[in-house]
Each structure stands twice: as structure tokens, then as C-alpha cells.
Short mmCIF file of C-alpha atoms in Angstrom, two decimals:
data_model
loop_
_atom_site.label_atom_id
_atom_site.label_comp_id
_atom_site.label_asym_id
_atom_site.label_seq_id
_atom_site.Cartn_x
_atom_site.Cartn_y
_atom_site.Cartn_z
CA MET A 396 -66.26 -136.39 10.74
CA PRO A 397 -69.52 -137.82 12.06
CA ASN A 398 -69.95 -140.01 15.10
CA LEU A 399 -72.16 -143.08 15.47
CA SER A 400 -75.20 -141.51 17.17
CA GLU A 401 -75.41 -138.62 14.66
CA THR A 402 -75.07 -140.91 11.64
CA LEU A 403 -77.62 -143.49 12.76
CA GLY A 404 -79.94 -140.84 14.23
CA SER A 405 -80.10 -139.03 10.92
CA LEU A 406 -80.93 -142.23 9.02
CA LEU A 407 -83.59 -143.34 11.53
CA LYS A 408 -85.28 -139.95 11.56
CA ASP A 409 -85.43 -140.15 7.77
CA ILE A 410 -87.25 -143.49 8.03
CA ALA A 411 -89.76 -142.02 10.50
CA ASN A 412 -90.21 -138.96 8.26
CA SER A 413 -90.85 -141.16 5.22
CA ARG A 414 -94.05 -142.34 6.91
CA VAL A 415 -95.14 -138.71 7.24
CA LYS A 416 -94.60 -138.19 3.51
CA SER A 417 -96.51 -141.39 2.81
CA ASP A 418 -99.46 -140.21 4.96
CA LEU A 419 -99.52 -136.85 3.13
CA PHE A 420 -99.65 -138.76 -0.16
CA SER A 421 -102.51 -140.93 1.18
CA ARG A 422 -104.44 -137.81 2.20
CA ASP A 423 -104.19 -136.38 -1.35
CA ALA A 424 -104.99 -139.75 -2.91
CA SER A 425 -108.07 -140.19 -0.69
CA LEU A 426 -109.50 -136.88 -2.00
CA GLU A 427 -108.93 -138.02 -5.58
CA TYR A 428 -110.53 -141.40 -4.83
CA PHE A 429 -113.54 -139.64 -3.31
CA LYS A 430 -114.10 -137.62 -6.49
CA ASP A 431 -114.07 -140.69 -8.76
CA PRO A 432 -117.22 -142.95 -8.65
CA VAL A 433 -115.18 -146.11 -9.35
CA LEU A 434 -112.10 -145.35 -7.24
CA ARG A 435 -114.42 -144.43 -4.37
CA LEU A 436 -115.15 -148.16 -4.01
CA PHE A 437 -111.43 -149.01 -3.62
CA PRO A 438 -109.41 -148.80 -0.41
CA VAL A 439 -107.00 -145.82 -0.34
CA PRO A 440 -103.38 -147.03 -0.40
CA ARG A 441 -101.50 -146.34 2.80
CA VAL A 442 -98.07 -147.43 4.03
CA GLU A 443 -97.71 -148.43 7.66
CA ILE A 444 -94.14 -148.63 8.98
CA ARG A 445 -94.12 -150.46 12.30
CA SER A 446 -90.48 -151.48 12.51
CA ALA A 447 -87.27 -151.20 10.52
CA ASP A 448 -83.91 -152.97 10.40
CA LEU A 449 -80.91 -150.99 9.30
CA GLU A 450 -77.34 -152.10 8.63
CA LEU A 451 -74.57 -149.55 8.24
CA THR A 452 -70.94 -150.21 7.35
CA PHE A 453 -68.31 -147.77 8.49
CA ALA A 454 -64.65 -147.48 9.39
CA VAL A 455 -63.00 -145.91 12.40
CA ALA A 456 -61.02 -143.00 10.91
CA SER A 457 -59.56 -141.92 14.24
CA ALA A 458 -59.85 -142.52 17.95
CA ARG A 459 -59.18 -139.64 20.32
CA GLN A 460 -58.80 -139.66 24.08
CA GLU A 461 -58.92 -136.29 25.86
CA ASP A 462 -57.18 -135.99 29.24
CA VAL A 463 -59.28 -136.78 32.29
CA LYS A 464 -57.89 -135.49 35.60
CA THR A 465 -58.63 -137.94 38.38
CA SER A 466 -58.58 -135.14 40.96
CA ASP A 467 -61.27 -133.17 39.07
CA VAL A 468 -63.58 -136.19 39.01
CA ALA A 469 -62.75 -136.86 42.68
CA ARG A 470 -63.66 -133.28 43.70
CA SER A 471 -67.09 -133.74 42.19
CA VAL A 472 -67.57 -137.16 43.85
CA PHE A 473 -66.40 -135.78 47.22
CA SER A 474 -68.83 -132.84 47.01
CA GLN A 475 -71.73 -135.13 46.05
CA ASN A 476 -71.03 -137.44 48.99
CA VAL A 477 -70.04 -135.02 51.72
CA SER A 478 -73.52 -134.89 53.24
CA SER A 479 -73.56 -138.69 53.56
CA LEU A 480 -70.20 -138.52 55.39
CA ARG A 481 -71.52 -135.80 57.70
CA SER A 482 -74.68 -137.85 58.46
CA ARG A 483 -72.55 -140.86 59.36
CA LEU A 484 -70.30 -138.77 61.61
CA LEU A 485 -73.24 -137.16 63.41
CA SER A 486 -74.72 -140.61 64.08
CA VAL A 487 -71.76 -141.37 66.37
CA PRO A 488 -72.87 -141.84 70.02
CA ALA A 489 -71.39 -139.41 72.54
CA ARG A 490 -72.03 -138.10 76.03
CA ALA A 491 -72.75 -134.42 76.59
CA ALA A 492 -70.54 -134.43 79.71
CA ARG A 493 -68.37 -136.97 81.57
CA SER A 494 -71.06 -137.25 84.24
CA ALA A 495 -73.83 -137.93 81.69
CA ARG A 496 -75.20 -141.46 82.12
CA LYS A 497 -76.60 -141.91 78.67
CA ALA A 498 -74.90 -141.48 75.30
CA GLU A 499 -76.86 -139.91 72.46
CA THR A 500 -75.93 -139.33 68.83
CA LEU A 501 -74.04 -136.11 68.18
CA ASP A 502 -76.93 -135.02 65.98
CA ALA A 503 -79.41 -135.42 68.85
CA LEU A 504 -77.12 -133.58 71.26
CA LEU A 505 -77.06 -130.55 68.95
CA GLY A 506 -80.76 -129.74 69.46
CA GLY A 507 -81.55 -126.37 67.85
CA GLU A 508 -78.02 -126.00 66.44
CA GLN A 509 -78.31 -128.96 64.08
CA GLU A 510 -78.72 -127.00 60.84
CA LYS A 511 -75.84 -124.62 61.55
CA VAL A 512 -73.49 -127.47 62.48
CA ARG A 513 -74.49 -129.62 59.53
CA ALA A 514 -73.77 -126.77 57.09
CA GLU A 515 -70.43 -125.98 58.73
CA LEU A 516 -69.38 -129.65 58.75
CA ASP A 517 -70.28 -130.02 55.07
CA LYS A 518 -68.17 -126.96 54.26
CA ARG A 519 -65.15 -128.05 56.33
CA LEU A 520 -65.18 -131.72 55.25
CA ASP A 521 -65.57 -130.72 51.59
CA ALA A 522 -62.70 -128.23 51.89
CA PHE A 523 -60.43 -130.84 53.52
CA MET A 524 -61.01 -133.36 50.72
CA THR A 525 -61.14 -131.05 47.71
CA GLU A 526 -58.04 -129.06 48.68
CA LYS A 527 -55.99 -132.26 48.83
CA ALA A 528 -57.84 -133.98 46.00
CA ASP A 529 -54.67 -134.80 44.02
CA ALA A 530 -53.22 -137.02 46.75
CA LEU A 531 -56.45 -138.17 48.36
CA SER A 532 -58.11 -139.32 45.14
CA GLU A 533 -55.26 -141.73 44.32
CA GLN A 534 -55.31 -143.06 47.88
CA LEU A 535 -59.08 -143.53 47.80
CA ILE A 536 -58.81 -145.56 44.57
CA GLN A 537 -55.76 -147.65 45.50
CA ASP A 538 -56.32 -148.18 49.23
CA PRO A 539 -59.66 -147.02 50.65
CA ASP A 540 -58.75 -148.36 54.12
CA ALA A 541 -55.64 -146.14 54.25
CA PHE A 542 -57.76 -143.23 53.03
CA ALA A 543 -60.20 -143.97 55.87
CA ARG A 544 -57.39 -143.65 58.44
CA THR A 545 -56.44 -140.22 57.04
CA LEU A 546 -60.08 -139.19 56.94
CA GLY A 547 -60.89 -140.54 60.44
CA GLY A 548 -58.22 -138.35 62.07
CA ALA A 549 -59.20 -135.26 60.09
CA ALA A 550 -62.94 -135.80 60.62
CA ALA A 551 -62.51 -136.03 64.41
CA ARG A 552 -60.53 -132.77 64.42
CA ILE A 553 -63.15 -131.05 62.28
CA LEU A 554 -65.96 -132.38 64.51
CA ARG A 555 -64.21 -131.13 67.63
CA ASP A 556 -63.56 -127.66 66.09
CA VAL A 557 -67.13 -127.24 64.86
CA MET A 558 -68.67 -128.52 68.11
CA ALA A 559 -66.53 -126.02 70.01
CA THR A 560 -68.46 -123.20 68.34
CA THR A 561 -71.75 -124.48 69.81
CA GLY A 562 -73.17 -124.69 73.33
CA VAL A 563 -72.71 -128.48 73.19
CA ARG A 564 -69.34 -129.86 74.23
CA PRO A 565 -69.42 -133.65 73.80
CA VAL A 566 -66.67 -135.66 75.47
CA PHE A 567 -64.13 -136.78 72.88
CA THR A 568 -62.95 -140.18 74.09
CA ALA A 569 -60.97 -142.97 72.42
CA ASP A 570 -64.29 -144.77 71.91
CA LEU A 571 -65.68 -141.78 70.06
CA GLN A 572 -62.57 -141.66 67.84
CA LYS A 573 -63.03 -145.38 67.10
CA GLU A 574 -66.67 -144.78 66.10
CA VAL A 575 -65.57 -141.91 63.84
CA ASN A 576 -62.91 -144.15 62.26
CA ASP A 577 -65.51 -146.88 61.64
CA ARG A 578 -67.86 -144.38 59.94
CA ALA A 579 -64.96 -143.04 57.85
CA LEU A 580 -64.11 -146.60 56.78
CA GLU A 581 -67.70 -147.40 55.69
CA TRP A 582 -67.86 -144.14 53.74
CA SER A 583 -64.42 -144.59 52.12
CA ARG A 584 -65.19 -148.10 50.86
CA SER A 585 -68.49 -147.02 49.36
CA THR A 586 -67.10 -143.79 47.88
CA SER A 587 -64.05 -145.59 46.42
CA GLY A 588 -66.40 -147.67 44.23
CA GLN A 589 -68.34 -144.57 43.21
CA LEU A 590 -65.12 -142.75 42.27
CA LYS A 591 -63.97 -145.67 40.10
CA GLN A 592 -67.34 -145.73 38.32
CA ALA A 593 -67.29 -141.94 37.83
CA LEU A 594 -63.77 -142.18 36.35
CA THR A 595 -64.85 -144.90 33.92
CA ARG A 596 -67.79 -142.71 32.84
CA ALA A 597 -65.58 -139.60 32.50
CA ARG A 598 -62.99 -141.48 30.42
CA ALA A 599 -65.72 -142.86 28.15
CA GLU A 600 -67.11 -139.31 27.81
CA ALA A 601 -63.66 -138.03 26.86
CA PHE A 602 -63.13 -140.78 24.26
CA ASN A 603 -64.34 -140.16 20.73
CA LEU A 604 -64.38 -141.98 17.43
CA ASP A 605 -64.49 -140.20 14.09
CA LEU A 606 -66.17 -142.42 11.51
CA ALA A 607 -65.73 -142.77 7.78
CA VAL A 608 -69.13 -143.61 6.29
CA THR A 609 -69.17 -142.47 2.66
CA LYS A 610 -68.87 -144.79 -0.33
CA ASP A 611 -65.57 -143.16 -1.34
CA ASP A 612 -64.14 -143.82 2.12
CA LEU A 613 -65.18 -147.46 2.20
CA VAL A 614 -65.03 -148.66 -1.40
CA ASN A 615 -61.51 -150.11 -1.48
CA LEU A 616 -61.12 -151.07 2.14
CA PRO A 617 -60.36 -154.70 2.93
CA GLN A 618 -63.44 -156.38 4.48
CA THR A 619 -61.43 -157.13 7.62
CA ALA A 620 -61.11 -153.38 8.28
CA VAL A 621 -64.82 -152.58 7.93
CA ALA A 622 -67.04 -152.16 11.00
CA ARG A 623 -70.79 -152.85 10.98
CA VAL A 624 -73.78 -151.82 13.00
CA LYS A 625 -77.21 -153.46 12.76
CA VAL A 626 -80.11 -151.58 14.29
CA THR A 627 -83.68 -152.71 14.93
CA VAL A 628 -86.18 -149.96 15.67
CA GLU A 629 -89.91 -149.63 16.11
CA ILE A 630 -91.39 -146.57 14.49
CA GLN A 631 -93.49 -144.90 17.14
CA ASN A 632 -96.91 -143.88 15.80
CA TYR A 633 -98.81 -141.10 17.53
CA GLU A 634 -102.38 -139.83 17.28
CA TRP A 635 -104.12 -136.69 18.45
CA ILE A 636 -106.67 -137.06 21.24
CA GLU A 637 -108.93 -134.47 22.86
CA THR A 638 -108.64 -134.32 26.64
CA GLU A 639 -109.16 -131.94 29.57
CA ASP A 640 -106.39 -130.15 31.45
CA GLU A 641 -106.40 -129.55 35.22
CA LYS A 642 -108.60 -126.45 34.75
CA GLY A 643 -111.20 -128.52 32.87
CA GLU A 644 -110.39 -126.88 29.54
CA THR A 645 -110.27 -128.97 26.36
CA VAL A 646 -106.79 -129.52 24.99
CA ASN A 647 -105.38 -131.61 22.16
CA LYS A 648 -102.58 -134.00 23.02
CA LEU A 649 -100.33 -136.40 21.04
CA VAL A 650 -100.33 -139.94 22.46
CA VAL A 651 -98.79 -143.21 21.32
CA ALA A 652 -101.25 -144.97 18.98
CA MET B 1249 -59.39 -146.18 -0.78
CA SER B 1250 -55.71 -145.42 -1.34
CA ARG B 1251 -53.05 -145.97 1.34
CA ARG B 1252 -52.41 -142.21 1.25
CA ARG B 1253 -56.06 -141.50 1.97
CA LEU B 1254 -56.05 -144.11 4.73
CA ARG B 1255 -53.06 -142.44 6.32
CA ARG B 1256 -54.78 -139.04 6.01
CA MET B 1257 -57.93 -140.42 7.65
CA GLY B 1258 -55.83 -141.70 10.51
CA ARG B 1259 -53.93 -138.46 11.01
CA PHE B 1260 -55.33 -137.97 14.51
CA GLN B 1261 -54.96 -141.59 15.45
CA MET B 1262 -53.87 -142.50 18.94
CA ASP B 1263 -50.24 -143.64 19.07
CA GLU B 1264 -51.17 -145.95 21.90
CA PRO B 1265 -53.53 -148.89 21.44
CA THR B 1266 -57.10 -148.23 22.56
CA PRO B 1267 -58.37 -150.08 25.63
CA LEU B 1268 -61.33 -152.06 24.24
CA LYS B 1269 -63.16 -151.46 27.53
CA LEU B 1270 -63.08 -147.74 26.69
CA LEU B 1271 -64.13 -148.33 23.08
CA GLY B 1272 -67.08 -150.46 24.25
CA ALA B 1273 -68.16 -147.92 26.88
CA HIS B 1274 -68.04 -145.21 24.20
CA LEU B 1275 -70.22 -147.29 21.86
CA VAL B 1276 -72.79 -147.90 24.62
CA ARG B 1277 -72.85 -144.16 25.38
CA GLU B 1278 -73.38 -143.39 21.67
CA LEU B 1279 -76.27 -145.86 21.55
CA GLU B 1280 -77.85 -144.24 24.59
CA LYS B 1281 -77.59 -140.87 22.81
CA LEU B 1282 -79.21 -142.45 19.77
CA LYS B 1283 -82.04 -143.76 21.93
CA ALA B 1284 -82.58 -140.23 23.29
CA LEU B 1285 -82.69 -138.84 19.73
CA GLY B 1286 -85.67 -141.09 19.03
CA SER B 1287 -87.79 -139.36 21.64
CA ASP B 1288 -87.14 -135.68 20.97
CA GLY B 1289 -90.77 -134.78 21.65
CA SER B 1290 -91.74 -134.44 18.03
CA GLY B 1291 -94.22 -137.21 17.25
CA ALA B 1292 -93.37 -137.31 13.57
CA ARG B 1293 -89.71 -138.09 14.23
CA ALA B 1294 -90.05 -140.74 16.90
CA PHE B 1295 -88.44 -144.15 16.77
CA HIS B 1296 -87.90 -146.63 19.53
CA LEU B 1297 -84.54 -148.34 19.56
CA LYS B 1298 -85.01 -152.08 20.21
CA GLU B 1299 -81.69 -153.78 19.59
CA VAL B 1300 -78.25 -152.90 18.20
CA GLU B 1301 -75.33 -155.10 17.22
CA VAL B 1302 -72.00 -153.36 16.62
CA SER B 1303 -68.98 -155.18 15.21
CA ILE B 1304 -65.69 -153.30 15.20
CA PRO B 1305 -62.45 -154.84 13.94
CA PHE B 1306 -59.27 -154.38 15.91
CA ALA B 1307 -55.64 -155.23 15.29
CA ALA B 1308 -53.67 -156.81 18.11
CA GLN B 1309 -50.46 -155.14 19.28
CA SER B 1310 -48.44 -158.22 18.35
CA ASP B 1311 -48.79 -160.58 15.37
CA ALA B 1312 -50.35 -163.22 17.64
CA ALA B 1313 -53.88 -164.10 16.54
CA PRO B 1314 -56.36 -162.55 18.96
CA ALA B 1315 -59.70 -164.21 19.78
CA PRO B 1316 -62.88 -162.37 18.83
CA ILE B 1317 -64.60 -160.70 21.76
CA VAL B 1318 -68.37 -161.18 21.79
CA LEU B 1319 -70.63 -159.66 24.43
CA GLY B 1320 -74.33 -160.54 24.39
CA ASP B 1321 -73.97 -163.43 21.95
CA GLU B 1322 -76.83 -165.61 23.27
CA GLU B 1323 -79.02 -162.82 24.56
CA PRO B 1324 -78.48 -159.09 23.98
CA LEU B 1325 -77.38 -157.17 27.08
CA THR B 1326 -78.89 -154.07 28.62
CA ALA B 1327 -76.63 -150.99 28.54
CA VAL B 1328 -75.88 -151.44 32.25
CA GLU B 1329 -75.00 -155.13 31.81
CA ALA B 1330 -72.82 -154.28 28.81
CA ILE B 1331 -70.85 -151.68 30.80
CA ALA B 1332 -70.40 -154.19 33.66
CA ARG B 1333 -69.13 -156.89 31.26
CA LEU B 1334 -66.86 -154.43 29.45
CA ASP B 1335 -65.31 -153.46 32.77
CA HIS B 1336 -63.56 -156.85 32.88
CA LEU B 1337 -61.95 -156.40 29.44
CA LYS B 1338 -58.21 -155.90 29.75
CA THR B 1339 -57.34 -155.98 26.02
CA ALA B 1340 -55.97 -152.90 24.28
CA ALA B 1341 -55.67 -152.88 20.48
CA PHE B 1342 -55.51 -150.63 17.43
CA VAL B 1343 -58.93 -149.70 16.07
CA GLU B 1344 -58.21 -147.03 13.43
CA VAL B 1345 -58.72 -148.16 9.85
CA GLY B 1346 -55.21 -147.05 8.84
CA ARG B 1347 -53.66 -149.39 11.39
CA ILE B 1348 -56.00 -152.29 10.63
CA ALA B 1349 -55.50 -152.11 6.86
CA ASP B 1350 -51.73 -152.34 7.41
CA ALA B 1351 -51.91 -155.14 10.00
CA PRO B 1352 -51.33 -158.84 9.17
CA VAL B 1353 -54.72 -160.51 8.64
CA ASP B 1354 -54.04 -163.00 11.45
CA SER B 1355 -53.65 -160.18 13.97
CA ILE B 1356 -57.17 -158.83 13.28
CA ALA B 1357 -60.26 -159.84 15.25
CA VAL B 1358 -63.66 -158.30 16.01
CA LEU B 1359 -65.29 -156.82 19.10
CA ARG B 1360 -69.00 -157.61 18.81
CA LEU B 1361 -71.50 -156.07 21.17
CA ARG B 1362 -75.27 -156.74 21.24
CA VAL B 1363 -77.34 -154.32 23.27
CA LYS B 1364 -81.10 -154.21 23.84
CA PHE B 1365 -83.16 -151.20 24.88
#
């Protein structure tokens, strides 16, 4: 059974195509008018469709909801946002050694090893979240602050492990852990909203209506059971123009009239 | 249409009532697909969707008379505004024609959605 976009799309394309047929008729008529000494003095008839209103009645034959797995949507959201988590974590201030006077961001401390560490952090953070997506996705939706506590601990461990593979050994203090927790909290709150939106979109994508649109389907239905859609469209008119491409060659192009 | 045919049409119907938030989001998505169909690159087939009003009846889960739900009554909403407004809808109801035709008239109301493009 058809859905709404297919049904209306087919009708609207027919309206646009009817103007094409009308123009072809006008072309033939203009040649006839040209041949006749009297008709030549008359304007050639031509139909111009600028806009159209359409009303369609239909009934919802069935509504179907396919399963949407929260953890699948969460895996995708985690992977899309892992680089933003990594950037936040590497913006944490740290000292290169206990004796160092000045703290710098972890990213700045990495010097020439930035790219390698960024890639490794992305991989490890993504693996942590996607492997436990079933449990973590529910926690991120229900309680992003609790999720942030889980993430803060794991992120600090991952940071320490990855940093250990480099020539830079920042000092991991309680202050640094607090900064990591704060970054995890910011990220969790923002990503929780994104996950909820992505789930709404995925559920809408997985929901479908089959419509009954034929006369036979609708003829004896009570009016209270009939759905309606009213559509207002502008018919877009195009014309050919001659223009130059980037090489200076003449090309023909369709533009809105 | 006969009751038998109605039942046949509703053979895949959801046993559970449909969250109207989901129904509305689906309708907005369909309208966005329709808008995309209007600009398929072929000049002869182009149309520009300006405004759409969809009215879909629903039957409440109980016999209590539900209020109509109208979004974009005074001014049509953009697709983004419509989705945001739909997000607050908590109602779930039966939307298949088989269910509505069998429902008491007082338990039927309409979800009306006006969207501009």
C-alpha cells in the first residue's frame, strides 16, 4: 500500500507535467496560427500554472512500528561524538613533572605526538563506550550525571594508559581527575540530549503508515474515520539560458524563470 | 467499505495504541520527503511545497471524549518547530481505520498539523 509522500508526489508531478503537455500544445498551435492570415493576428493560447492547491482524502490502513535498539543508536552517537570528548579531555591542564612550575593542556604537552595520541584516544574511548553500549546508553538517557561519573573514571584510566606509551608523563593528581570528571560531565549532558533526539528520529524512521486512497477503499467509510491532507504548491518554471563555464566555453543551463 | 474489508485492511495493525508524537514525526518526515521529490533535478517535474495541512482521526483508548490536537492553528509551523511541539505530546491512540470505524463516535478526535516549507 502507498505511503503519503509517494501518493502526493505522484499527483504533484502530474500537475507539473500537465504544464509541459500544455506548452507542447501551444507550440503546435502557434505554428498553425502562423500559417493562417487571420489567426496570425490572435494571441496563441497558453496555460500558465503558477500554483496549485490539492486536497486528498485517505484512511490509515495500518500502522507499523519496527524495533529500534537503543544501543545501536547509541553506538552511532558515541562514535560521532568521540572526537569532541577527546578534545575536551586533552584540554585538561596538567604539569609535565612534579617540579614543573607551569601547567599546560595535555594536548600542548604532547608536542609532536599529538596525532598519534588523538587517534589512540579516539579508538580506546569509542571501544569503551560501544562495547558497553547496552548498559551505558540507558544510563546516559536516564541519568547523564551518573554516566559522567562512570565515564570520568574510565577516561582518566584511558588517558593514563595512552600517555604512558609516549615520552610525556604528565602528573596525574586529584585535581587532574576532577578536571577530567568536569569535562566528562559537560560531554555527557550534551550527548544525552543528542542521543534522545537521535532515538526520536530513529523511531520515526522505523514507523510507517500504509494508506488506503482508492475510491473503493473510501466510499463507505464514516466521515469520522477519513483523514485529509491539503497541499499548496508553487509550480517551479525553468528556462534555458546560455552561459560560460569556468573554461570560458558556452554551455546551456536551466534556471528558475 | 464492508466491515470485513476494513478488518482485512487493518490486518497488520498495531495491537498497542500509537503514540501521536510518533505519528506526527512520521508525517513531518513524509512531508520532507515530498519536498525533496519536488526538486529531483528535472526542470519539467519541479514543484515547490509551500504549505501542508494534515488531519488524521484517532480513537481514544477509553470511551472518554478526547480533545482535538491542533498544531500550527494560527500560523503554520516549520518542520523543526512541528517536531519540537510534537515532542511534548503524551497521547497514544488508535489510528487505523478498522479501529476508528468500530469506535464510539465520542471517542474520536483529530490530530491536525499545519506545516510550512
